[in-house]
């Protein structure tokens, strides 16, 4: 029912910045909880950042806290991930995800809870 399309990935030097975008083709986007996950080679898919709604609470994994910022533009049906001070360990495929029925309480960080996923965008950070 909904499609998510990521863009903005690429190759950057360590210490650089990159902004990822995720466009959602869904009328009720503003009511979804949105999140970013990433998966590096040989590792499990892990939660990176999430936001329940525009202006709502945000949550970040410890590994990216103070470096990454999640935001959303409901008018454009787009969620963003601003990544600063990038490290080689940030290299991964990044996915945006949407939860159409976010539960009350804290942000859900396990990937099976999310209903819709983008195709992923590769981020590579070189030394």
Coordinates of N, CA and C in Angstrom, one line a residue:
X1 N 0.8 -1.2 0.0 CA 0.0 0.0 0.0 C 0.9 1.3 0.0
X2 N 2.1 1.2 0.5 CA 2.9 2.3 0.6 C 4.3 1.9 0.0
X3 N 5.0 2.9 -0.6 CA 6.3 2.7 -1.1 C 7.2 3.7 -0.5
X4 N 8.4 3.2 -0.1 CA 9.4 4.1 0.4 C 10.7 4.0 -0.5
X5 N 11.2 5.1 -0.8 CA 12.3 5.2 -1.7 C 13.4 6.0 -1.1
X6 N 14.6 5.4 -0.8 CA 15.7 6.1 -0.3 C 16.6 6.7 -1.4
X7 N 17.3 7.8 -1.0 CA 18.2 8.4 -1.9 C 19.3 9.2 -1.1
X8 N 20.4 9.6 -1.7 CA 21.3 10.4 -1.0 C 22.6 9.7 -0.6
X9 N 22.6 8.3 -0.7 CA 23.8 7.6 -0.3 C 24.9 7.9 -1.3
X10 N 26.1 7.4 -0.9 CA 27.3 7.6 -1.7 C 28.6 7.4 -0.9
X11 N 29.7 7.8 -1.5 CA 31.0 7.7 -0.9 C 31.5 9.0 -0.4
X12 N 31.9 9.0 0.9 CA 32.4 10.2 1.6 C 33.6 9.9 2.4
X13 N 34.4 10.9 2.6 CA 35.6 10.8 3.5 C 35.2 10.8 4.9
X14 N 36.0 10.1 5.7 CA 35.8 10.1 7.2 C 35.8 11.6 7.7
X15 N 34.8 11.9 8.5 CA 34.6 13.2 9.0 C 33.7 14.1 8.2
X16 N 33.3 13.6 7.1 CA 32.4 14.3 6.2 C 30.9 14.1 6.6
X17 N 30.0 14.7 5.8 CA 28.6 14.7 6.1 C 27.9 14.2 4.9
X18 N 26.7 13.7 5.1 CA 25.8 13.2 4.1 C 24.4 13.2 4.6
X19 N 23.4 13.5 3.7 CA 22.0 13.5 4.1 C 21.3 12.5 3.2
X20 N 20.6 11.6 3.9 CA 19.7 10.7 3.2 C 18.3 11.1 3.2
X21 N 17.6 10.8 2.2 CA 16.2 11.1 2.0 C 15.4 9.9 1.8
X22 N 14.2 9.9 2.3 CA 13.2 8.8 2.1 C 11.9 9.3 1.7
X23 N 11.5 9.1 0.5 CA 10.2 9.6 0.0 C 9.1 8.5 0.2
X24 N 8.0 8.9 0.8 CA 6.9 8.0 1.0 C 5.7 8.4 0.1
X25 N 5.2 7.4 -0.6 CA 4.0 7.6 -1.4 C 2.7 7.1 -0.6
X26 N 2.4 7.9 0.4 CA 1.3 7.5 1.3 C 0.7 8.7 1.9
X27 N -0.7 8.8 1.8 CA -1.4 9.9 2.3 C -1.3 10.1 3.8
X28 N -1.2 8.9 4.5 CA -1.2 9.0 6.0 C 0.2 9.0 6.5
X29 N 1.2 9.4 5.7 CA 2.6 9.4 6.2 C 2.7 10.1 7.5
X30 N 2.1 11.2 7.7 CA 2.3 12.0 8.9 C 1.9 11.3 10.2
X31 N 1.1 10.3 10.1 CA 0.7 9.5 11.3 C 1.6 8.3 11.5
X32 N 2.5 8.0 10.7 CA 3.4 6.9 10.8 C 4.6 7.2 11.7
X33 N 5.1 6.3 12.4 CA 6.4 6.4 13.0 C 7.4 6.0 12.0
X34 N 8.5 6.8 11.8 CA 9.5 6.6 10.8 C 10.8 6.3 11.5
X35 N 11.6 5.4 10.8 CA 12.9 5.1 11.4 C 13.9 4.8 10.3
X36 N 15.1 4.9 10.7 CA 16.2 4.4 9.8 C 16.9 3.3 10.4
X37 N 17.2 2.3 9.6 CA 18.0 1.1 10.0 C 19.2 1.0 9.1
X38 N 20.2 0.3 9.5 CA 21.3 0.0 8.6 C 21.8 -1.4 8.8
X39 N 22.5 -1.9 7.8 CA 23.0 -3.3 7.8 C 24.4 -3.3 7.1
X40 N 25.4 -3.6 7.9 CA 26.7 -3.7 7.4 C 27.0 -5.2 7.1
X41 N 28.0 -5.4 6.2 CA 28.3 -6.8 5.8 C 28.6 -7.7 7.1
X42 N 28.0 -8.8 7.2 CA 28.2 -9.7 8.3 C 27.6 -9.3 9.6
X43 N 26.8 -8.3 9.6 CA 26.1 -7.9 10.8 C 24.6 -7.9 10.7
X44 N 23.9 -7.9 11.8 CA 22.5 -7.8 11.8 C 22.0 -6.4 11.5
X45 N 20.8 -6.3 11.0 CA 20.2 -5.0 10.7 C 19.9 -4.3 12.0
X46 N 20.4 -3.1 12.2 CA 20.3 -2.4 13.4 C 19.6 -1.1 13.3
X47 N 18.9 -0.7 14.4 CA 18.2 0.6 14.4 C 19.2 1.7 14.5
X48 N 19.0 2.8 13.8 CA 19.8 3.9 13.8 C 19.2 5.1 14.4
X49 N 18.0 5.5 13.9 CA 17.3 6.7 14.4 C 15.8 6.5 14.1
X50 N 15.0 7.2 14.9 CA 13.5 7.1 14.7 C 12.8 8.4 15.2
X51 N 11.6 8.6 14.6 CA 10.8 9.7 15.0 C 9.3 9.3 14.9
X52 N 8.6 9.5 15.9 CA 7.2 9.1 15.9 C 6.3 10.0 15.0
X53 N 6.5 11.3 15.0 CA 5.8 12.2 14.2 C 6.5 13.5 14.2
X54 N 6.1 14.4 13.3 CA 6.7 15.7 13.1 C 6.6 16.5 14.4
X55 N 7.8 16.9 14.9 CA 7.8 17.6 16.2 C 7.7 16.7 17.4
X56 N 7.7 15.4 17.2 CA 7.6 14.5 18.3 C 8.9 14.0 18.8
X57 N 8.9 13.0 19.6 CA 10.2 12.5 20.2 C 11.0 11.8 19.2
X58 N 12.3 11.9 19.4 CA 13.3 11.2 18.5 C 14.1 10.3 19.4
X59 N 14.7 9.3 18.7 CA 15.5 8.3 19.4 C 16.7 8.0 18.5
X60 N 17.9 7.8 19.1 CA 19.1 7.4 18.4 C 19.8 6.3 19.0
X61 N 20.4 5.5 18.2 CA 21.3 4.5 18.7 C 22.5 5.1 19.3
X62 N 23.1 4.5 20.3 CA 24.3 5.1 21.0 C 25.4 5.3 20.0
X63 N 25.5 4.5 19.0 CA 26.6 4.5 18.0 C 26.6 5.8 17.1
X64 N 25.4 6.4 17.0 CA 25.3 7.6 16.2 C 24.8 8.8 16.9
X65 N 24.5 8.7 18.2 CA 24.0 9.8 19.0 C 25.0 11.0 18.9
X66 N 24.5 12.2 18.7 CA 25.2 13.4 18.6 C 25.9 13.6 17.3
X67 N 25.7 12.7 16.4 CA 26.3 12.8 15.0 C 25.2 12.8 14.0
X68 N 24.1 12.0 14.2 CA 23.1 11.9 13.2 C 21.8 12.6 13.7
X69 N 21.0 13.1 12.8 CA 19.8 13.8 13.1 C 18.7 13.3 12.2
X70 N 17.6 12.9 12.7 CA 16.4 12.5 11.9 C 15.4 13.6 11.9
X71 N 14.8 13.9 10.8 CA 13.8 14.9 10.6 C 12.8 14.4 9.6
X72 N 11.7 15.1 9.5 CA 10.7 14.8 8.5 C 9.9 16.0 8.0
X73 N 9.5 16.0 6.8 CA 8.7 17.0 6.1 C 7.4 16.4 5.6
X74 N 6.4 16.5 6.4 CA 5.1 15.8 6.1 C 4.5 16.4 4.8
X75 N 4.7 17.6 4.5 CA 4.2 18.2 3.3 C 4.8 17.6 2.1
X76 N 6.0 17.1 2.2 CA 6.7 16.4 1.1 C 6.7 14.9 1.2
X77 N 6.1 14.4 2.3 CA 6.1 13.0 2.6 C 7.5 12.4 2.5
X78 N 8.4 13.1 3.2 CA 9.8 12.7 3.2 C 10.4 12.8 4.6
X79 N 11.2 11.8 4.9 CA 12.0 11.7 6.1 C 13.5 11.8 5.7
X80 N 14.3 12.5 6.6 CA 15.7 12.7 6.3 C 16.5 12.1 7.4
X81 N 17.7 11.8 7.1 CA 18.8 11.5 8.1 C 20.0 12.3 7.7
X82 N 20.3 13.3 8.6 CA 21.5 14.0 8.4 C 22.6 13.4 9.2
X83 N 23.7 13.0 8.5 CA 24.8 12.3 9.1 C 26.0 13.2 9.1
X84 N 26.6 13.5 10.2 CA 27.8 14.3 10.3 C 28.9 13.5 11.0
X85 N 30.1 13.9 10.9 CA 31.3 13.3 11.5 C 31.3 11.8 11.2
X86 N 31.1 11.5 9.9 CA 31.0 10.1 9.5 C 32.3 9.3 9.8
X87 N 32.1 8.1 10.2 CA 33.3 7.2 10.4 C 33.2 6.0 9.5
X88 N 34.3 5.3 9.2 CA 34.3 4.1 8.4 C 33.3 3.1 8.9
X89 N 33.1 3.0 10.2 CA 32.2 2.0 10.8 C 30.7 2.3 10.5
X90 N 30.5 3.5 9.9 CA 29.1 3.8 9.5 C 28.8 3.2 8.1
X91 N 29.8 2.7 7.5 CA 29.5 2.1 6.2 C 28.5 0.9 6.3
X92 N 27.4 1.1 5.5 CA 26.3 0.1 5.5 C 25.3 0.5 4.5
X93 N 24.4 -0.5 4.2 CA 23.2 -0.1 3.5 C 22.2 0.4 4.5
X94 N 21.7 1.6 4.2 CA 20.7 2.3 5.0 C 19.3 2.1 4.5
X95 N 18.4 1.8 5.4 CA 17.0 1.6 5.0 C 16.1 2.5 5.8
X96 N 15.1 3.0 5.2 CA 14.0 3.7 5.9 C 12.9 2.7 6.1
X97 N 12.1 2.9 7.2 CA 11.0 2.0 7.5 C 9.9 2.8 8.2
X98 N 8.7 2.3 8.0 CA 7.5 3.0 8.5 C 6.7 2.0 9.3
X99 N 6.2 2.5 10.5 CA 5.3 1.7 11.3 C 3.9 2.4 11.3
X100 N 3.0 1.8 10.7 CA 1.7 2.4 10.5 C 0.8 2.4 11.7
X101 N 1.2 1.6 12.7 CA 0.4 1.6 14.0 C 1.4 1.7 15.1
X102 N 2.1 2.9 15.3 CA 3.0 3.0 16.4 C 2.4 2.8 17.7
X103 N 2.9 2.0 18.6 CA 2.3 1.8 19.9 C 2.7 3.0 20.8
X104 N 1.9 3.2 21.9 CA 2.3 4.2 22.8 C 3.5 3.8 23.6
X105 N 4.2 4.8 24.0 CA 5.4 4.6 24.8 C 6.7 5.0 24.0
X106 N 7.7 4.3 24.2 CA 9.0 4.6 23.6 C 9.1 4.1 22.1
X107 N 10.1 4.6 21.4 CA 10.3 4.2 20.0 C 10.6 2.7 19.9
X108 N 10.0 2.1 19.0 CA 10.3 0.7 18.7 C 11.5 0.6 17.9
X109 N 12.5 -0.3 18.3 CA 13.8 -0.4 17.6 C 14.0 -1.8 17.0
X110 N 13.1 -2.7 17.0 CA 13.2 -4.0 16.4 C 12.6 -4.0 15.0
X111 N 13.3 -4.4 14.0 CA 12.8 -4.3 12.7 C 11.6 -5.1 12.3
X112 N 11.3 -6.2 13.0 CA 10.0 -6.9 12.6 C 8.8 -6.0 12.9
X113 N 8.9 -5.0 13.7 CA 7.7 -4.2 14.1 C 7.3 -3.3 13.0
X114 N 8.2 -3.0 12.0 CA 7.9 -2.1 10.9 C 7.2 -2.7 9.7
X115 N 6.2 -2.0 9.2 CA 5.4 -2.6 8.2 C 5.9 -2.4 6.7
X116 N 6.6 -1.3 6.5 CA 7.0 -0.9 5.2 C 8.5 -0.6 5.2
X117 N 9.2 -0.9 4.1 CA 10.6 -0.7 4.0 C 11.0 -0.2 2.6
X118 N 12.0 0.6 2.6 CA 12.6 1.0 1.3 C 13.6 0.0 0.8
X119 N 14.1 0.3 -0.4 CA 15.0 -0.7 -1.0 C 16.5 -0.6 -0.5
X120 N 16.8 0.5 0.2 CA 18.1 0.7 0.8 C 19.0 1.6 -0.1
X121 N 19.9 2.3 0.5 CA 20.8 3.1 -0.2 C 22.2 2.9 0.5
X122 N 23.2 2.7 -0.3 CA 24.6 2.4 0.2 C 25.3 3.7 0.6
X123 N 25.8 3.6 1.8 CA 26.7 4.6 2.3 C 28.1 4.0 2.6
X124 N 29.1 4.6 2.0 CA 30.5 4.1 2.2 C 31.3 5.3 2.7
X125 N 32.0 5.1 3.8 CA 32.9 6.1 4.4 C 34.3 5.6 4.3
X126 N 35.2 6.3 3.7 CA 36.5 5.9 3.5 C 37.4 6.7 4.5
X127 N 38.6 6.1 4.8 CA 39.5 6.7 5.7 C 40.4 7.7 5.0

